[in-house]
Short mmCIF file of C-alpha atoms and ligand atoms in Angstrom, two decimals:
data_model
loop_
_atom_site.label_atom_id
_atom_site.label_comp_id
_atom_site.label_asym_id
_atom_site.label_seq_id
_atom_site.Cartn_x
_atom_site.Cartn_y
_atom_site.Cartn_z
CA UNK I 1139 14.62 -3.07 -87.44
CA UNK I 1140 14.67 0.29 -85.38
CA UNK I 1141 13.49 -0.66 -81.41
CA UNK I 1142 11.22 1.13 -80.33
CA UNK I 1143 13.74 1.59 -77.22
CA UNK I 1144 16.33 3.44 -80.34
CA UNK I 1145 13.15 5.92 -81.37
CA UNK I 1146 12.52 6.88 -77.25
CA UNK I 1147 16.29 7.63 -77.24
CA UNK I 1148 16.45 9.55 -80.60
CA UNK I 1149 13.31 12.05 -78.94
CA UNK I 1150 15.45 12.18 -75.91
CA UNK I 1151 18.13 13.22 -77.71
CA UNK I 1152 16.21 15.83 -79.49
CA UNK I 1153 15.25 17.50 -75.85
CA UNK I 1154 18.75 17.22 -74.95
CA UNK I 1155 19.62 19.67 -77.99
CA UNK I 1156 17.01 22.20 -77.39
CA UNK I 1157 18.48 22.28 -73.36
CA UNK I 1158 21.69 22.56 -74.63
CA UNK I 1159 20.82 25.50 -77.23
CA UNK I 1160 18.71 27.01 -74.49
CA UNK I 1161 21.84 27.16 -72.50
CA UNK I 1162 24.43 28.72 -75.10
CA UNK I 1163 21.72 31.40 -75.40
CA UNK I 1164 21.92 32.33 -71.82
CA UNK I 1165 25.55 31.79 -72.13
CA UNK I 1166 25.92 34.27 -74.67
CA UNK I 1167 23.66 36.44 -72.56
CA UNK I 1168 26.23 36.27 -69.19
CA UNK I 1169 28.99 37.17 -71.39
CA UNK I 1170 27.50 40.40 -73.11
CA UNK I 1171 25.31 41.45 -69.81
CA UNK I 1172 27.99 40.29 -67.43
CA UNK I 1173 25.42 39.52 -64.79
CA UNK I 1174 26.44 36.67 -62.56
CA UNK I 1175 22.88 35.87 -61.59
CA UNK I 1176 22.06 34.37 -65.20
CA UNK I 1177 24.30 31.27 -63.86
CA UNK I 1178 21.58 30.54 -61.42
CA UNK I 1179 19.38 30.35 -64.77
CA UNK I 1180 21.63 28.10 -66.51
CA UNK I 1181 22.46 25.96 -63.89
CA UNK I 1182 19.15 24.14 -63.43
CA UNK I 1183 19.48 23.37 -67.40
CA UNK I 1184 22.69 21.77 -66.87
CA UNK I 1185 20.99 19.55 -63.98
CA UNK I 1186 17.73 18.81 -66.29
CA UNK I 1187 20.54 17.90 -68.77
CA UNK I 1188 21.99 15.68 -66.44
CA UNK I 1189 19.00 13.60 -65.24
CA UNK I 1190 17.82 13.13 -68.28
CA UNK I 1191 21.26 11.72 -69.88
CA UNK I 1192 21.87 9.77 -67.14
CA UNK I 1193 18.01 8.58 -66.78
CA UNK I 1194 18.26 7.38 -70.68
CA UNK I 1195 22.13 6.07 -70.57
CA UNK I 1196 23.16 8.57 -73.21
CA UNK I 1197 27.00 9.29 -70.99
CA UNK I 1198 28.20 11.70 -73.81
CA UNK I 1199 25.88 13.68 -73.09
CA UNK I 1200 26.06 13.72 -69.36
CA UNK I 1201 29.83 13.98 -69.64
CA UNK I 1202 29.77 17.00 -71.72
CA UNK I 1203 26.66 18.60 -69.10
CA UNK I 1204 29.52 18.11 -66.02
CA UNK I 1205 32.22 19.70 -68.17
CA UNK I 1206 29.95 22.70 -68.56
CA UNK I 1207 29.49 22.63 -64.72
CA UNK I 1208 32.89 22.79 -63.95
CA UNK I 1209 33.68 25.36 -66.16
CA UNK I 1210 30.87 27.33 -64.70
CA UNK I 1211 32.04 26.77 -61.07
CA UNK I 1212 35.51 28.01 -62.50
CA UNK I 1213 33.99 30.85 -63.60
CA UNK I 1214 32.66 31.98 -60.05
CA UNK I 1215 35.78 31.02 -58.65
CA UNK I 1216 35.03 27.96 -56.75
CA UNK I 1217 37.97 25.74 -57.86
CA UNK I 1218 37.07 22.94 -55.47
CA UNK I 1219 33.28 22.28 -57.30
CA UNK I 1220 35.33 22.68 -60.24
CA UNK I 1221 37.55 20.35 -60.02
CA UNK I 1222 35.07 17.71 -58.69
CA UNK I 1223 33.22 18.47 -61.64
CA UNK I 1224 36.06 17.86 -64.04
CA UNK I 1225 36.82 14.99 -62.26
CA UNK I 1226 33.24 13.25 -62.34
CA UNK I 1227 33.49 14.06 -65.95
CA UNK I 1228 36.96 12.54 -66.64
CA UNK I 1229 35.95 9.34 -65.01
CA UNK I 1230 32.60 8.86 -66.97
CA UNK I 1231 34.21 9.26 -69.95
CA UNK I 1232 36.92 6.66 -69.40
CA UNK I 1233 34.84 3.97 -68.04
CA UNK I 1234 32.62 4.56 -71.07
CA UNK I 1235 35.14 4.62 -73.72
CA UNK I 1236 35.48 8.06 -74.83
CA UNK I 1237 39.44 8.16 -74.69
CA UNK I 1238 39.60 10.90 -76.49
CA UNK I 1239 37.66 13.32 -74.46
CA UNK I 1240 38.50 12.08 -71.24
CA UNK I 1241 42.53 13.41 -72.26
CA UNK I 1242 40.79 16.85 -73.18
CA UNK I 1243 39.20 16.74 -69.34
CA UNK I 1244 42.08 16.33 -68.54
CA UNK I 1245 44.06 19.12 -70.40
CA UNK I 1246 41.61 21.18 -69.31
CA UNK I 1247 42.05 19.90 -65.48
CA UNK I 1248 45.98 20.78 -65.93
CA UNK I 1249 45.33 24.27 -67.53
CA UNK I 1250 43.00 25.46 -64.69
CA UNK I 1251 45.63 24.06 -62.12
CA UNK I 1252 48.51 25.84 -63.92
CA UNK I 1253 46.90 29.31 -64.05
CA UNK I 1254 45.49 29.13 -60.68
CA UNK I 1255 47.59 32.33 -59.90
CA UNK I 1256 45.45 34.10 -62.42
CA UNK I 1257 42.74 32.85 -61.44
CA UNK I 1258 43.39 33.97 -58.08
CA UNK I 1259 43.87 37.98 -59.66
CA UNK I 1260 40.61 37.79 -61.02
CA UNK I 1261 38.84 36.75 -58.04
CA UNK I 1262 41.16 39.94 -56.62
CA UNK I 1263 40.20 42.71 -59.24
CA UNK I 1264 36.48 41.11 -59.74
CA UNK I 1265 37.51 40.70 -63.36
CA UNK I 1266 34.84 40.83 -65.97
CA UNK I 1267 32.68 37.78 -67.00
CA UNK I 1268 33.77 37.56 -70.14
CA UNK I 1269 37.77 37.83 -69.62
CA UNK I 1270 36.94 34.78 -67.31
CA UNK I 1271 34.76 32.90 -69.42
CA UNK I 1272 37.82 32.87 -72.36
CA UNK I 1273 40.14 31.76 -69.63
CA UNK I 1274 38.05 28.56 -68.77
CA UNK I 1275 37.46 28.22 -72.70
CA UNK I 1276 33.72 28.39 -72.49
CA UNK I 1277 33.62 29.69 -76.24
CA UNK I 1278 33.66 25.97 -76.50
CA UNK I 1279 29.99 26.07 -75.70
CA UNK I 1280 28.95 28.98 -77.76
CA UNK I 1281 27.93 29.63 -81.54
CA UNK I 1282 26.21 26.44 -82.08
CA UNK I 1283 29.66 24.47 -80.54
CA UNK I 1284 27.94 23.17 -77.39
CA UNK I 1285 25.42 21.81 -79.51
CA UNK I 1286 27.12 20.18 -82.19
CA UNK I 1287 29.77 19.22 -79.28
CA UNK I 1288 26.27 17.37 -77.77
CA UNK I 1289 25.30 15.74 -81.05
CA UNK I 1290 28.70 14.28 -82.10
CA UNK I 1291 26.87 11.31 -81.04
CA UNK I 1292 26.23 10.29 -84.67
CA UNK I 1293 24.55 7.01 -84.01
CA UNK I 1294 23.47 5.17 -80.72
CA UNK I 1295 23.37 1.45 -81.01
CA UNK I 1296 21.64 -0.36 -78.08
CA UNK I 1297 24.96 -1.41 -76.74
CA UNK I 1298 26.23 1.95 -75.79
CA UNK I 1299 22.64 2.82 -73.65
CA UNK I 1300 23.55 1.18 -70.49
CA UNK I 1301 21.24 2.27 -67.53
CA UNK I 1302 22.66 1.63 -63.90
CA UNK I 1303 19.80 1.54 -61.34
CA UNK I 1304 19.86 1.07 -58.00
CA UNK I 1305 21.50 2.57 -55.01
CA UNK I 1306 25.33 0.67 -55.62
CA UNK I 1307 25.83 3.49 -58.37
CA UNK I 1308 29.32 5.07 -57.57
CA UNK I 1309 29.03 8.77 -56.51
CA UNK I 1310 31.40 9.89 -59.26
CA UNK I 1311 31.34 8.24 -62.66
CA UNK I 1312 27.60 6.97 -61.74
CA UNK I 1313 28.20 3.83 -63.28
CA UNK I 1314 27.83 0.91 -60.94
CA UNK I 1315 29.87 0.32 -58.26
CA UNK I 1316 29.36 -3.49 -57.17
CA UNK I 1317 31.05 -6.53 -56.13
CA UNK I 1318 34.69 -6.65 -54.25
CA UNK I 1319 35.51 -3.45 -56.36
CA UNK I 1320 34.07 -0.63 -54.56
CA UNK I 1321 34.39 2.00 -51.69
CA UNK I 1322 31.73 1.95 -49.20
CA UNK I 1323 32.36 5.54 -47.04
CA UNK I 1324 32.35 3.93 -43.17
CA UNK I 1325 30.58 7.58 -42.26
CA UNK I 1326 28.08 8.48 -44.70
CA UNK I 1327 27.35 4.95 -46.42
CA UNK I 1328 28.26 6.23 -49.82
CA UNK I 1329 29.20 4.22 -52.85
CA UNK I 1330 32.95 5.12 -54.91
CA UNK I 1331 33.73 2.36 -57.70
CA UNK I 1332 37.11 1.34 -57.41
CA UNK I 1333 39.02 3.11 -60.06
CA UNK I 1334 37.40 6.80 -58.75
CA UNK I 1335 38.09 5.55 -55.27
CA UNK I 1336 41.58 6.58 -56.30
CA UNK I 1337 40.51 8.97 -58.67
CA UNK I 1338 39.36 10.76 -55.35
CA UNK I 1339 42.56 9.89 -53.24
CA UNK I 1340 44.10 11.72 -55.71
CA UNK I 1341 42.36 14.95 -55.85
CA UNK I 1342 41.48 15.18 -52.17
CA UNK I 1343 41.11 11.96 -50.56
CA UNK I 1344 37.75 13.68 -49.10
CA UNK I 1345 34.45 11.88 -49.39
CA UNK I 1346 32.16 14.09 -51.52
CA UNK I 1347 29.29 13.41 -49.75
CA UNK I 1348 30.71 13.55 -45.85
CA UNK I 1349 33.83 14.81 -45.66
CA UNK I 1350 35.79 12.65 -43.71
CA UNK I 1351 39.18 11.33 -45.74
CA UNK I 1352 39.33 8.49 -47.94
CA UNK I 1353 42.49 6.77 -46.96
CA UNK I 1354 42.27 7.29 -43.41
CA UNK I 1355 46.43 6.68 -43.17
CA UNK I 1356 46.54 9.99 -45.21
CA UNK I 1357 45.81 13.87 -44.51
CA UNK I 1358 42.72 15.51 -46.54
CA UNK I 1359 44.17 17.32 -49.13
CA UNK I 1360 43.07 20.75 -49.96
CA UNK I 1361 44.26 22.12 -53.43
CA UNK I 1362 45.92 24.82 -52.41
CA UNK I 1363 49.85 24.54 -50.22
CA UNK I 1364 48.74 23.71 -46.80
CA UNK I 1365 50.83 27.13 -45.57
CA UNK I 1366 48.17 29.28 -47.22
CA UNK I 1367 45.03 27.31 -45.35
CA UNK I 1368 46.04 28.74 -42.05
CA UNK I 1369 46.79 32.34 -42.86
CA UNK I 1370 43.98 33.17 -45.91
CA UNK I 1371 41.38 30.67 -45.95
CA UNK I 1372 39.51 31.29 -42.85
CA UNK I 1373 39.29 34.95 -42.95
CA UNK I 1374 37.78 34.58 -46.66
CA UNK I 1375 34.82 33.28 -46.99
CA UNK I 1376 35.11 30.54 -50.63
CA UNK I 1377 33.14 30.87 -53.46
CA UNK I 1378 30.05 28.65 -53.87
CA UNK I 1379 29.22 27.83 -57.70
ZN1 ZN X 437 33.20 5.41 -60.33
ZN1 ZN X 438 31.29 9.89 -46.65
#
């Protein structure tokens, strides 16, 4: 017998797909118009996308919402959101089993880091939107792919609709961070499971929410060679996605 629980889930579902054509159509638009402001549009879909995926346990969904984020932040050139946001996504979809996509996060993580010299010309020449949106292979998300990317989900058994509530829900792959297994930030109180405690070591060893490093017996690390933070950074102002 269907739960009733299964039926809630299948309407939520529904709205997901409607946010997520919604948002192809005003990708489409940025590409043809090439008017940055139409991210500010999309970008509050993406977070209704996100509340309700994670509100209803459906991670695919929410995984493939933050992989749309960071491709967006790429877009503007703010590599730092960017990679956070391929790195959130990465880490939900290991701890929930998608192996498969978590390796294309990945691939995609490597690609942006490889070609951050072109990346760095566009910002230069103010390329157009839609030579940067084929770099950061958002055609993924366009003609109906972003969609059927959403619904791959063929079927949902109760099993796979887990619901962390609560404030011990780690920062990064919101799944719960509890027990001897977690990172509690001394500063800013937040919570980091244990496995994106590293994750985050990693990438920057800088707490997301505060700032202040990770493993205190090592330096913050920015993404770019520390010789170029002195000289460039300061005088330009970063991009905010
Ligand atoms: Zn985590
Ligand atoms: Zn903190």
């Amino acid at each position: 017998m269907i739960s009733s629980r299964i039926i809630h889930i299948w309407k939520i579902i529904k709205i997901l797909g409607a946010l997520s054509e919604l948002c192809e159509l005003l990708l489409v638009e940025l590409r043809v118009s090439n008017d940055i402001n139409i991210i500010s549009e999309i970008k509050p879909l993406i977070e209704k996308l996100i509340g309700m995926a994670q509100h209803s346990g459906l991670y695919y969904f929410l995984i493939e919402a933050y992989i749309l984020h960071g491709k967006l932040a790429l877009i503007m050139f703010d590599i730092k959101s960017s990679r956070r946001y391929l790195t959130q996504a990465r880490r939900m979809a290991e701890r929930h089993g998608y192996i498969g996509l978590a390796n294309e996060i990945a691939g995609l993580h490597r690609a942006m880091m490889e070609r951050l010299d072109i990346w760095e010309q566009l910002e230069k020449i103010d390329a157009p939107i839609s030579e940067r949106m084929e770099l950061a292979r958002l055609d993924d998300h366009l003609k109906g792919k972003f969609r059927m990317r959403m619904m791959k989900m063929e079927r949902i058994t109760e099993g796979e609709v887990t619901v962390y509530k609560g404030s011990q829900t780690c920062l990064v792959c919101k799944g719960s961070a509890e027990g001897f297994n977690i990172y509690i930030c001394p500063t800013c109180n937040s919570f980091y499971c244990k496995v994106c405690t590293q994750a985050v070591i990693d990438l920057e060893n800088q707490c997301w929410s505060c700032n202040s490093p990770i493993d205190a017996s090592k330096p913050v690390k920015p993404y770019k060679p520390v010789k170029e933070v002195g000289d460039t950074k300061e005088s330009k102002q970063p991009k905010k996605y």
